[in-house]
Amino acid sequence: MRYYKKKEEIDRRKADIQPIGDSLKALMKAYRLDGKLGEVQLVQNWEKIMGKPIAMKTQQLYFKDGKLFVRLTSAPLKHELNMSKSKVIELLNIEAGSDVVKDVIFL
């Protein structure tokens, strides 16, 4: 009876070891949760992405079918952001690392 592992068995197990970050990414991709996680991170990082003045005039943020709905308190800000909608979408997708936002609707 053998109470120790051979060197070949130890080396073989180490080949299967991978970083936990890679394992979590694979798990999120397998359960198709990476898109939802990106949406949540964008909502949480809204102030960092858009800046404090815009975040202060933002009442509500939510996603539905790949569209980000933003409720604002300032009509001039709403008009200005509508004019630069493509830039806002680009900033959000760069922050997310993938195409999470397909459209932004300012309310």
mmCIF file of N, CA, C and O in Angstrom:
data_model
loop_
_atom_site.group_PDB
_atom_site.id
_atom_site.type_symbol
_atom_site.label_atom_id
_atom_site.label_comp_id
_atom_site.label_asym_id
_atom_site.label_seq_id
_atom_site.Cartn_x
_atom_site.Cartn_y
_atom_site.Cartn_z
ATOM 1 N N MET A 1 0.840 -1.175 0.000
ATOM 2 C CA MET A 1 0.000 0.000 0.000
ATOM 3 C C MET A 1 0.885 1.238 0.000
ATOM 4 O O MET A 1 1.858 1.301 0.741
ATOM 5 N N ARG A 2 0.497 2.215 -0.815
ATOM 6 C CA ARG A 2 1.316 3.402 -0.997
ATOM 7 C C ARG A 2 0.618 4.590 -0.327
ATOM 8 O O ARG A 2 -0.559 4.856 -0.545
ATOM 9 N N TYR A 3 1.340 5.358 0.509
ATOM 10 C CA TYR A 3 0.773 6.496 1.230
ATOM 11 C C TYR A 3 1.239 7.842 0.677
ATOM 12 O O TYR A 3 0.955 8.863 1.241
ATOM 13 N N TYR A 4 1.910 7.829 -0.418
ATOM 14 C CA TYR A 4 2.405 9.062 -1.013
ATOM 15 C C TYR A 4 2.113 9.036 -2.505
ATOM 16 O O TYR A 4 1.854 7.984 -3.084
ATOM 17 N N LYS A 5 2.139 10.198 -3.111
ATOM 18 C CA LYS A 5 1.865 10.295 -4.547
ATOM 19 C C LYS A 5 3.171 10.308 -5.309
ATOM 20 O O LYS A 5 4.164 10.869 -4.855
ATOM 21 N N LYS A 6 3.138 9.706 -6.461
ATOM 22 C CA LYS A 6 4.310 9.725 -7.319
ATOM 23 C C LYS A 6 4.455 11.124 -7.913
ATOM 24 O O LYS A 6 3.507 11.887 -8.013
ATOM 25 N N LYS A 7 5.654 11.440 -8.333
ATOM 26 C CA LYS A 7 5.930 12.748 -8.917
ATOM 27 C C LYS A 7 5.082 12.998 -10.156
ATOM 28 O O LYS A 7 4.604 14.106 -10.375
ATOM 29 N N GLU A 8 4.824 11.990 -10.957
ATOM 30 C CA GLU A 8 4.006 12.154 -12.160
ATOM 31 C C GLU A 8 2.574 12.559 -11.809
ATOM 32 O O GLU A 8 1.957 13.363 -12.485
ATOM 33 N N GLU A 9 2.031 11.994 -10.735
ATOM 34 C CA GLU A 9 0.668 12.334 -10.315
ATOM 35 C C GLU A 9 0.590 13.781 -9.837
ATOM 36 O O GLU A 9 -0.373 14.480 -10.114
ATOM 37 N N ILE A 10 1.595 14.236 -9.139
ATOM 38 C CA ILE A 10 1.620 15.614 -8.652
ATOM 39 C C ILE A 10 1.716 16.586 -9.816
ATOM 40 O O ILE A 10 0.983 17.568 -9.887
ATOM 41 N N ASP A 11 2.605 16.317 -10.786
ATOM 42 C CA ASP A 11 2.748 17.184 -11.946
ATOM 43 C C ASP A 11 1.479 17.220 -12.788
ATOM 44 O O ASP A 11 1.104 18.251 -13.318
ATOM 45 N N ARG A 12 0.784 16.094 -12.903
ATOM 46 C CA ARG A 12 -0.427 16.026 -13.695
ATOM 47 C C ARG A 12 -1.535 16.898 -13.077
ATOM 48 O O ARG A 12 -2.265 17.566 -13.766
ATOM 49 N N ARG A 13 -1.627 16.934 -11.788
ATOM 50 C CA ARG A 13 -2.650 17.750 -11.131
ATOM 51 C C ARG A 13 -2.351 19.225 -11.284
ATOM 52 O O ARG A 13 -3.240 20.023 -11.435
ATOM 53 N N LYS A 14 -1.098 19.624 -11.252
ATOM 54 C CA LYS A 14 -0.749 21.027 -11.394
ATOM 55 C C LYS A 14 -1.090 21.556 -12.776
ATOM 56 O O LYS A 14 -1.321 22.730 -12.953
ATOM 57 N N ALA A 15 -1.138 20.686 -13.772
ATOM 58 C CA ALA A 15 -1.466 21.110 -15.120
ATOM 59 C C ALA A 15 -2.924 21.574 -15.206
ATOM 60 O O ALA A 15 -3.272 22.377 -16.051
ATOM 61 N N ASP A 16 -3.770 21.092 -14.325
ATOM 62 C CA ASP A 16 -5.184 21.462 -14.329
ATOM 63 C C ASP A 16 -5.451 22.739 -13.538
ATOM 64 O O ASP A 16 -6.568 23.251 -13.571
ATOM 65 N N ILE A 17 -4.483 23.235 -12.824
ATOM 66 C CA ILE A 17 -4.673 24.422 -12.004
ATOM 67 C C ILE A 17 -4.746 25.653 -12.894
ATOM 68 O O ILE A 17 -3.958 25.819 -13.813
ATOM 69 N N GLN A 18 -5.748 26.506 -12.605
ATOM 70 C CA GLN A 18 -5.882 27.758 -13.340
ATOM 71 C C GLN A 18 -6.250 28.856 -12.351
ATOM 72 O O GLN A 18 -6.782 28.569 -11.282
ATOM 73 N N PRO A 19 -5.975 30.086 -12.688
ATOM 74 C CA PRO A 19 -6.300 31.187 -11.776
ATOM 75 C C PRO A 19 -7.803 31.266 -11.520
ATOM 76 O O PRO A 19 -8.630 30.955 -12.385
ATOM 77 N N ILE A 20 -8.174 31.700 -10.320
ATOM 78 C CA ILE A 20 -9.585 31.760 -9.949
ATOM 79 C C ILE A 20 -10.346 32.778 -10.786
ATOM 80 O O ILE A 20 -11.523 32.595 -11.078
ATOM 81 N N GLY A 21 -9.670 33.825 -11.232
ATOM 82 C CA GLY A 21 -10.314 34.816 -12.088
ATOM 83 C C GLY A 21 -10.775 34.211 -13.399
ATOM 84 O O GLY A 21 -11.883 34.479 -13.867
ATOM 85 N N ASP A 22 -9.931 33.364 -13.983
ATOM 86 C CA ASP A 22 -10.302 32.690 -15.230
ATOM 87 C C ASP A 22 -11.460 31.727 -15.008
ATOM 88 O O ASP A 22 -12.362 31.611 -15.841
ATOM 89 N N SER A 23 -11.455 31.057 -13.873
ATOM 90 C CA SER A 23 -12.544 30.131 -13.559
ATOM 91 C C SER A 23 -13.861 30.870 -13.391
ATOM 92 O O SER A 23 -14.902 30.423 -13.873
ATOM 93 N N LEU A 24 -13.826 32.014 -12.712
ATOM 94 C CA LEU A 24 -15.049 32.788 -12.515
ATOM 95 C C LEU A 24 -15.575 33.354 -13.833
ATOM 96 O O LEU A 24 -16.783 33.369 -14.064
ATOM 97 N N LYS A 25 -14.668 33.813 -14.702
ATOM 98 C CA LYS A 25 -15.099 34.314 -16.010
ATOM 99 C C LYS A 25 -15.752 33.203 -16.829
ATOM 100 O O LYS A 25 -16.769 33.426 -17.488
ATOM 101 N N ALA A 26 -15.177 32.009 -16.791
ATOM 102 C CA ALA A 26 -15.757 30.881 -17.522
ATOM 103 C C ALA A 26 -17.122 30.507 -16.954
ATOM 104 O O ALA A 26 -18.049 30.186 -17.702
ATOM 105 N N LEU A 27 -17.245 30.572 -15.644
ATOM 106 C CA LEU A 27 -18.516 30.271 -14.996
ATOM 107 C C LEU A 27 -19.580 31.298 -15.371
ATOM 108 O O LEU A 27 -20.720 30.937 -15.691
ATOM 109 N N MET A 28 -19.214 32.578 -15.367
ATOM 110 C CA MET A 28 -20.158 33.638 -15.734
ATOM 111 C C MET A 28 -20.578 33.487 -17.195
ATOM 112 O O MET A 28 -21.744 33.697 -17.535
ATOM 113 N N LYS A 29 -19.642 33.118 -18.041
ATOM 114 C CA LYS A 29 -19.962 32.939 -19.461
ATOM 115 C C LYS A 29 -20.855 31.717 -19.663
ATOM 116 O O LYS A 29 -21.787 31.745 -20.466
ATOM 117 N N ALA A 30 -20.603 30.645 -18.922
ATOM 118 C CA ALA A 30 -21.393 29.423 -19.054
ATOM 119 C C ALA A 30 -22.850 29.659 -18.651
ATOM 120 O O ALA A 30 -23.767 29.137 -19.279
ATOM 121 N N TYR A 31 -23.060 30.460 -17.617
ATOM 122 C CA TYR A 31 -24.419 30.756 -17.163
ATOM 123 C C TYR A 31 -24.997 32.019 -17.796
ATOM 124 O O TYR A 31 -26.066 32.470 -17.411
ATOM 125 N N ARG A 32 -24.263 32.597 -18.749
ATOM 126 C CA ARG A 32 -24.678 33.809 -19.469
ATOM 127 C C ARG A 32 -25.040 34.948 -18.511
ATOM 128 O O ARG A 32 -26.046 35.621 -18.680
ATOM 129 N N LEU A 33 -24.228 35.145 -17.504
ATOM 130 C CA LEU A 33 -24.436 36.220 -16.544
ATOM 131 C C LEU A 33 -23.500 37.397 -16.764
ATOM 132 O O LEU A 33 -23.621 38.408 -16.089
ATOM 133 N N ASP A 34 -22.558 37.271 -17.691
ATOM 134 C CA ASP A 34 -21.581 38.328 -17.888
ATOM 135 C C ASP A 34 -22.233 39.621 -18.376
ATOM 136 O O ASP A 34 -21.806 40.710 -18.018
ATOM 137 N N GLY A 35 -23.284 39.529 -19.167
ATOM 138 C CA GLY A 35 -23.984 40.732 -19.628
ATOM 139 C C GLY A 35 -24.677 41.455 -18.486
ATOM 140 O O GLY A 35 -24.600 42.680 -18.359
ATOM 141 N N LYS A 36 -25.337 40.701 -17.623
ATOM 142 C CA LYS A 36 -26.020 41.296 -16.475
ATOM 143 C C LYS A 36 -25.025 41.915 -15.505
ATOM 144 O O LYS A 36 -25.264 42.972 -14.949
ATOM 145 N N LEU A 37 -23.905 41.255 -15.316
ATOM 146 C CA LEU A 37 -22.875 41.789 -14.431
ATOM 147 C C LEU A 37 -22.328 43.099 -14.981
ATOM 148 O O LEU A 37 -22.110 44.054 -14.236
ATOM 149 N N GLY A 38 -22.140 43.163 -16.286
ATOM 150 C CA GLY A 38 -21.692 44.400 -16.918
ATOM 151 C C GLY A 38 -22.694 45.523 -16.735
ATOM 152 O O GLY A 38 -22.324 46.672 -16.490
ATOM 153 N N GLU A 39 -23.975 45.202 -16.834
ATOM 154 C CA GLU A 39 -25.021 46.215 -16.635
ATOM 155 C C GLU A 39 -24.989 46.758 -15.211
ATOM 156 O O GLU A 39 -25.061 47.968 -14.993
ATOM 157 N N VAL A 40 -24.868 45.874 -14.255
ATOM 158 C CA VAL A 40 -24.836 46.292 -12.844
ATOM 159 C C VAL A 40 -23.607 47.154 -12.571
ATOM 160 O O VAL A 40 -23.693 48.178 -11.886
ATOM 161 N N GLN A 41 -22.485 46.777 -13.131
ATOM 162 C CA GLN A 41 -21.268 47.559 -12.921
ATOM 163 C C GLN A 41 -21.373 48.943 -13.551
ATOM 164 O O GLN A 41 -20.885 49.920 -12.988
ATOM 165 N N LEU A 42 -22.026 49.049 -14.700
ATOM 166 C CA LEU A 42 -22.202 50.358 -15.334
ATOM 167 C C LEU A 42 -23.092 51.260 -14.484
ATOM 168 O O LEU A 42 -22.810 52.448 -14.334
ATOM 169 N N VAL A 43 -24.152 50.708 -13.938
ATOM 170 C CA VAL A 43 -25.044 51.509 -13.092
ATOM 171 C C VAL A 43 -24.299 51.974 -11.843
ATOM 172 O O VAL A 43 -24.419 53.129 -11.430
ATOM 173 N N GLN A 44 -23.492 51.101 -11.256
ATOM 174 C CA GLN A 44 -22.739 51.470 -10.057
ATOM 175 C C GLN A 44 -21.647 52.492 -10.353
ATOM 176 O O GLN A 44 -21.345 53.336 -9.514
ATOM 177 N N ASN A 45 -21.058 52.443 -11.535
ATOM 178 C CA ASN A 45 -19.956 53.342 -11.888
ATOM 179 C C ASN A 45 -20.416 54.548 -12.700
ATOM 180 O O ASN A 45 -19.600 55.206 -13.336
ATOM 181 N N TRP A 46 -21.693 54.842 -12.714
ATOM 182 C CA TRP A 46 -22.241 55.944 -13.512
ATOM 183 C C TRP A 46 -21.557 57.263 -13.170
ATOM 184 O O TRP A 46 -21.194 58.034 -14.043
ATOM 185 N N GLU A 47 -21.373 57.538 -11.887
ATOM 186 C CA GLU A 47 -20.746 58.806 -11.475
ATOM 187 C C GLU A 47 -19.305 58.886 -11.964
ATOM 188 O O GLU A 47 -18.869 59.927 -12.438
ATOM 189 N N LYS A 48 -18.578 57.786 -11.879
ATOM 190 C CA LYS A 48 -17.181 57.773 -12.328
ATOM 191 C C LYS A 48 -17.088 57.958 -13.848
ATOM 192 O O LYS A 48 -16.212 58.662 -14.342
ATOM 193 N N ILE A 49 -18.011 57.358 -14.584
ATOM 194 C CA ILE A 49 -17.968 57.412 -16.042
ATOM 195 C C ILE A 49 -18.383 58.783 -16.555
ATOM 196 O O ILE A 49 -17.711 59.380 -17.395
ATOM 197 N N MET A 50 -19.503 59.288 -16.061
ATOM 198 C CA MET A 50 -20.088 60.512 -16.606
ATOM 199 C C MET A 50 -19.678 61.773 -15.849
ATOM 200 O O MET A 50 -19.836 62.871 -16.359
ATOM 201 N N GLY A 51 -19.199 61.627 -14.645
ATOM 202 C CA GLY A 51 -18.789 62.780 -13.868
ATOM 203 C C GLY A 51 -19.827 63.146 -12.814
ATOM 204 O O GLY A 51 -21.005 62.810 -12.911
ATOM 205 N N LYS A 52 -19.369 63.857 -11.804
ATOM 206 C CA LYS A 52 -20.229 64.201 -10.668
ATOM 207 C C LYS A 52 -21.377 65.141 -11.048
ATOM 208 O O LYS A 52 -22.503 64.941 -10.582
ATOM 209 N N PRO A 53 -21.174 66.174 -11.874
ATOM 210 C CA PRO A 53 -22.300 67.066 -12.200
ATOM 211 C C PRO A 53 -23.472 66.348 -12.885
ATOM 212 O O PRO A 53 -24.630 66.608 -12.580
ATOM 213 N N ILE A 54 -23.165 65.436 -13.789
ATOM 214 C CA ILE A 54 -24.231 64.687 -14.462
ATOM 215 C C ILE A 54 -24.866 63.697 -13.498
ATOM 216 O O ILE A 54 -26.086 63.522 -13.488
ATOM 217 N N ALA A 55 -24.055 63.061 -12.667
ATOM 218 C CA ALA A 55 -24.589 62.095 -11.700
ATOM 219 C C ALA A 55 -25.517 62.769 -10.696
ATOM 220 O O ALA A 55 -26.491 62.153 -10.252
ATOM 221 N N MET A 56 -25.226 64.011 -10.351
ATOM 222 C CA MET A 56 -26.089 64.720 -9.395
ATOM 223 C C MET A 56 -27.460 65.035 -9.997
ATOM 224 O O MET A 56 -28.446 65.158 -9.274
ATOM 225 N N LYS A 57 -27.535 65.167 -11.306
ATOM 226 C CA LYS A 57 -28.804 65.464 -11.969
ATOM 227 C C LYS A 57 -29.501 64.213 -12.489
ATOM 228 O O LYS A 57 -30.502 64.288 -13.183
ATOM 229 N N THR A 58 -28.965 63.049 -12.143
ATOM 230 C CA THR A 58 -29.543 61.771 -12.542
ATOM 231 C C THR A 58 -30.402 61.241 -11.404
ATOM 232 O O THR A 58 -29.932 61.124 -10.274
ATOM 233 N N GLN A 59 -31.655 60.928 -11.704
ATOM 234 C CA GLN A 59 -32.556 60.390 -10.693
ATOM 235 C C GLN A 59 -32.544 58.866 -10.677
ATOM 236 O O GLN A 59 -32.516 58.262 -9.610
ATOM 237 N N GLN A 60 -32.599 58.257 -11.858
ATOM 238 C CA GLN A 60 -32.775 56.816 -11.933
ATOM 239 C C GLN A 60 -32.057 56.258 -13.150
ATOM 240 O O GLN A 60 -32.023 56.879 -14.205
ATOM 241 N N LEU A 61 -31.479 55.083 -12.985
ATOM 242 C CA LEU A 61 -30.808 54.345 -14.063
ATOM 243 C C LEU A 61 -31.309 52.912 -14.049
ATOM 244 O O LEU A 61 -31.349 52.289 -12.992
ATOM 245 N N TYR A 62 -31.693 52.395 -15.199
ATOM 246 C CA TYR A 62 -32.042 50.982 -15.274
ATOM 247 C C TYR A 62 -31.899 50.487 -16.703
ATOM 248 O O TYR A 62 -31.942 51.255 -17.652
ATOM 249 N N PHE A 63 -31.670 49.165 -16.817
ATOM 250 C CA PHE A 63 -31.505 48.509 -18.111
ATOM 251 C C PHE A 63 -32.754 47.714 -18.448
ATOM 252 O O PHE A 63 -33.395 47.138 -17.573
ATOM 253 N N LYS A 64 -33.080 47.677 -19.734
ATOM 254 C CA LYS A 64 -34.130 46.802 -20.236
ATOM 255 C C LYS A 64 -33.802 46.479 -21.684
ATOM 256 O O LYS A 64 -33.696 47.379 -22.515
ATOM 257 N N ASP A 65 -33.607 45.208 -21.968
ATOM 258 C CA ASP A 65 -33.319 44.718 -23.327
ATOM 259 C C ASP A 65 -32.122 45.406 -23.969
ATOM 260 O O ASP A 65 -32.148 45.787 -25.132
ATOM 261 N N GLY A 66 -31.055 45.591 -23.217
ATOM 262 C CA GLY A 66 -29.838 46.190 -23.755
ATOM 263 C C GLY A 66 -29.884 47.699 -23.883
ATOM 264 O O GLY A 66 -28.943 48.313 -24.366
ATOM 265 N N LYS A 67 -30.971 48.310 -23.460
ATOM 266 C CA LYS A 67 -31.103 49.768 -23.497
ATOM 267 C C LYS A 67 -30.965 50.305 -22.086
ATOM 268 O O LYS A 67 -31.547 49.773 -21.153
ATOM 269 N N LEU A 68 -30.206 51.370 -21.959
ATOM 270 C CA LEU A 68 -30.040 52.032 -20.672
ATOM 271 C C LEU A 68 -30.997 53.216 -20.618
ATOM 272 O O LEU A 68 -30.949 54.104 -21.467
ATOM 273 N N PHE A 69 -31.864 53.211 -19.624
ATOM 274 C CA PHE A 69 -32.808 54.303 -19.416
ATOM 275 C C PHE A 69 -32.275 55.191 -18.304
ATOM 276 O O PHE A 69 -31.952 54.700 -17.226
ATOM 277 N N VAL A 70 -32.171 56.478 -18.585
ATOM 278 C CA VAL A 70 -31.614 57.436 -17.629
ATOM 279 C C VAL A 70 -32.650 58.532 -17.408
ATOM 280 O O VAL A 70 -33.019 59.251 -18.337
ATOM 281 N N ARG A 71 -33.125 58.672 -16.178
ATOM 282 C CA ARG A 71 -34.075 59.729 -15.838
ATOM 283 C C ARG A 71 -33.282 60.912 -15.270
ATOM 284 O O ARG A 71 -32.569 60.772 -14.291
ATOM 285 N N LEU A 72 -33.410 62.057 -15.925
ATOM 286 C CA LEU A 72 -32.662 63.259 -15.548
ATOM 287 C C LEU A 72 -33.610 64.328 -14.987
ATOM 288 O O LEU A 72 -34.801 64.344 -15.319
ATOM 289 N N THR A 73 -33.062 65.238 -14.194
ATOM 290 C CA THR A 73 -33.858 66.329 -13.629
ATOM 291 C C THR A 73 -33.694 67.623 -14.409
ATOM 292 O O THR A 73 -34.423 68.569 -14.172
ATOM 293 N N SER A 74 -32.766 67.664 -15.334
ATOM 294 C CA SER A 74 -32.467 68.888 -16.071
ATOM 295 C C SER A 74 -32.761 68.699 -17.559
ATOM 296 O O SER A 74 -32.163 67.843 -18.225
ATOM 297 N N ALA A 75 -33.677 69.517 -18.093
ATOM 298 C CA ALA A 75 -34.019 69.441 -19.517
ATOM 299 C C ALA A 75 -32.850 69.845 -20.420
ATOM 300 O O ALA A 75 -32.605 69.186 -21.442
ATOM 301 N N PRO A 76 -32.101 70.914 -20.102
ATOM 302 C CA PRO A 76 -30.942 71.242 -20.958
ATOM 303 C C PRO A 76 -29.885 70.130 -20.994
ATOM 304 O O PRO A 76 -29.310 69.846 -22.041
ATOM 305 N N LEU A 77 -29.673 69.494 -19.853
ATOM 306 C CA LEU A 77 -28.718 68.382 -19.808
ATOM 307 C C LEU A 77 -29.230 67.210 -20.651
ATOM 308 O O LEU A 77 -28.463 66.568 -21.371
ATOM 309 N N LYS A 78 -30.511 66.942 -20.576
ATOM 310 C CA LYS A 78 -31.114 65.881 -21.382
ATOM 311 C C LYS A 78 -30.894 66.154 -22.869
ATOM 312 O O LYS A 78 -30.515 65.264 -23.627
ATOM 313 N N HIS A 79 -31.119 67.384 -23.297
ATOM 314 C CA HIS A 79 -30.926 67.752 -24.694
ATOM 315 C C HIS A 79 -29.458 67.595 -25.097
ATOM 316 O O HIS A 79 -29.148 67.071 -26.173
ATOM 317 N N GLU A 80 -28.560 68.052 -24.242
ATOM 318 C CA GLU A 80 -27.127 67.964 -24.544
ATOM 319 C C GLU A 80 -26.666 66.512 -24.644
ATOM 320 O O GLU A 80 -25.896 66.154 -25.537
ATOM 321 N N LEU A 81 -27.139 65.666 -23.737
ATOM 322 C CA LEU A 81 -26.755 64.258 -23.782
ATOM 323 C C LEU A 81 -27.376 63.549 -24.977
ATOM 324 O O LEU A 81 -26.769 62.629 -25.539
ATOM 325 N N ASN A 82 -28.572 63.952 -25.377
ATOM 326 C CA ASN A 82 -29.174 63.383 -26.588
ATOM 327 C C ASN A 82 -28.349 63.713 -27.823
ATOM 328 O O ASN A 82 -28.255 62.906 -28.750
ATOM 329 N N MET A 83 -27.774 64.901 -27.842
ATOM 330 C CA MET A 83 -26.952 65.303 -28.977
ATOM 331 C C MET A 83 -25.650 64.489 -29.053
ATOM 332 O O MET A 83 -25.104 64.280 -30.130
ATOM 333 N N SER A 84 -25.151 64.060 -27.913
ATOM 334 C CA SER A 84 -23.899 63.290 -27.888
ATOM 335 C C SER A 84 -24.149 61.846 -27.439
ATOM 336 O O SER A 84 -23.327 61.261 -26.729
ATOM 337 N N LYS A 85 -25.258 61.287 -27.872
ATOM 338 C CA LYS A 85 -25.652 59.935 -27.457
ATOM 339 C C LYS A 85 -24.625 58.886 -27.880
ATOM 340 O O LYS A 85 -24.294 57.980 -27.114
ATOM 341 N N SER A 86 -24.075 58.989 -29.078
ATOM 342 C CA SER A 86 -23.115 57.989 -29.546
ATOM 343 C C SER A 86 -21.844 58.004 -28.697
ATOM 344 O O SER A 86 -21.264 56.944 -28.424
ATOM 345 N N LYS A 87 -21.424 59.185 -28.263
ATOM 346 C CA LYS A 87 -20.237 59.288 -27.399
ATOM 347 C C LYS A 87 -20.511 58.654 -26.031
ATOM 348 O O LYS A 87 -19.647 57.964 -25.477
ATOM 349 N N VAL A 88 -21.719 58.851 -25.502
ATOM 350 C CA VAL A 88 -22.085 58.267 -24.211
ATOM 351 C C VAL A 88 -22.089 56.741 -24.310
ATOM 352 O O VAL A 88 -21.557 56.046 -23.438
ATOM 353 N N ILE A 89 -22.676 56.215 -25.378
ATOM 354 C CA ILE A 89 -22.706 54.760 -25.578
ATOM 355 C C ILE A 89 -21.291 54.209 -25.700
ATOM 356 O O ILE A 89 -20.959 53.169 -25.116
ATOM 357 N N GLU A 90 -20.441 54.926 -26.416
ATOM 358 C CA GLU A 90 -19.048 54.496 -26.578
ATOM 359 C C GLU A 90 -18.322 54.471 -25.233
ATOM 360 O O GLU A 90 -17.613 53.510 -24.923
ATOM 361 N N LEU A 91 -18.496 55.516 -24.422
ATOM 362 C CA LEU A 91 -17.862 55.561 -23.100
ATOM 363 C C LEU A 91 -18.329 54.409 -22.216
ATOM 364 O O LEU A 91 -17.521 53.776 -21.524
ATOM 365 N N LEU A 92 -19.617 54.144 -22.230
ATOM 366 C CA LEU A 92 -20.167 53.077 -21.397
ATOM 367 C C LEU A 92 -19.657 51.706 -21.835
ATOM 368 O O LEU A 92 -19.315 50.867 -20.995
ATOM 369 N N ASN A 93 -19.613 51.473 -23.128
ATOM 370 C CA ASN A 93 -19.140 50.178 -23.621
ATOM 371 C C ASN A 93 -17.644 49.987 -23.393
ATOM 372 O O ASN A 93 -17.190 48.871 -23.150
ATOM 373 N N ILE A 94 -16.884 51.060 -23.461
ATOM 374 C CA ILE A 94 -15.449 50.958 -23.156
ATOM 375 C C ILE A 94 -15.260 50.588 -21.688
ATOM 376 O O ILE A 94 -14.434 49.744 -21.349
ATOM 377 N N GLU A 95 -16.039 51.199 -20.821
ATOM 378 C CA GLU A 95 -15.954 50.898 -19.388
ATOM 379 C C GLU A 95 -16.356 49.450 -19.109
ATOM 380 O O GLU A 95 -15.752 48.785 -18.270
ATOM 381 N N ALA A 96 -17.385 48.958 -19.812
ATOM 382 C CA ALA A 96 -17.860 47.594 -19.589
ATOM 383 C C ALA A 96 -16.924 46.557 -20.201
ATOM 384 O O ALA A 96 -16.882 45.420 -19.749
ATOM 385 N N GLY A 97 -16.207 46.930 -21.242
ATOM 386 C CA GLY A 97 -15.301 45.994 -21.887
ATOM 387 C C GLY A 97 -15.964 45.171 -22.981
ATOM 388 O O GLY A 97 -15.326 44.330 -23.591
ATOM 389 N N SER A 98 -17.244 45.397 -23.218
ATOM 390 C CA SER A 98 -17.965 44.712 -24.295
ATOM 391 C C SER A 98 -19.177 45.558 -24.667
ATOM 392 O O SER A 98 -19.455 46.567 -24.037
ATOM 393 N N ASP A 99 -19.907 45.130 -25.687
ATOM 394 C CA ASP A 99 -21.079 45.891 -26.128
ATOM 395 C C ASP A 99 -22.286 45.558 -25.256
ATOM 396 O O ASP A 99 -23.171 44.801 -25.659
ATOM 397 N N VAL A 100 -22.329 46.127 -24.068
ATOM 398 C CA VAL A 100 -23.428 45.910 -23.140
ATOM 399 C C VAL A 100 -24.568 46.858 -23.475
ATOM 400 O O VAL A 100 -25.739 46.469 -23.480
ATOM 401 N N VAL A 101 -24.246 48.115 -23.793
ATOM 402 C CA VAL A 101 -25.247 49.142 -24.058
ATOM 403 C C VAL A 101 -25.451 49.247 -25.567
ATOM 404 O O VAL A 101 -24.520 49.563 -26.299
ATOM 405 N N LYS A 102 -26.670 49.008 -26.002
ATOM 406 C CA LYS A 102 -26.994 49.148 -27.422
ATOM 407 C C LYS A 102 -27.615 50.510 -27.703
ATOM 408 O O LYS A 102 -27.466 51.048 -28.791
ATOM 409 N N ASP A 103 -28.302 51.081 -26.720
ATOM 410 C CA ASP A 103 -28.943 52.381 -26.879
ATOM 411 C C ASP A 103 -29.104 53.021 -25.510
ATOM 412 O O ASP A 103 -29.206 52.324 -24.506
ATOM 413 N N VAL A 104 -29.120 54.339 -25.483
ATOM 414 C CA VAL A 104 -29.363 55.086 -24.250
ATOM 415 C C VAL A 104 -30.584 55.963 -24.494
ATOM 416 O O VAL A 104 -30.663 56.665 -25.491
ATOM 417 N N ILE A 105 -31.521 55.903 -23.561
ATOM 418 C CA ILE A 105 -32.738 56.705 -23.669
ATOM 419 C C ILE A 105 -32.776 57.617 -22.453
ATOM 420 O O ILE A 105 -32.794 57.136 -21.311
ATOM 421 N N PHE A 106 -32.780 58.912 -22.714
ATOM 422 C CA PHE A 106 -32.811 59.904 -21.641
ATOM 423 C C PHE A 106 -34.258 60.328 -21.407
ATOM 424 O O PHE A 106 -34.945 60.771 -22.324
ATOM 425 N N LEU A 107 -34.711 60.159 -20.195
ATOM 426 C CA LEU A 107 -36.088 60.497 -19.820
ATOM 427 C C LEU A 107 -36.135 61.782 -19.006
ATOM 428 O O LEU A 107 -35.263 62.130 -18.307
#
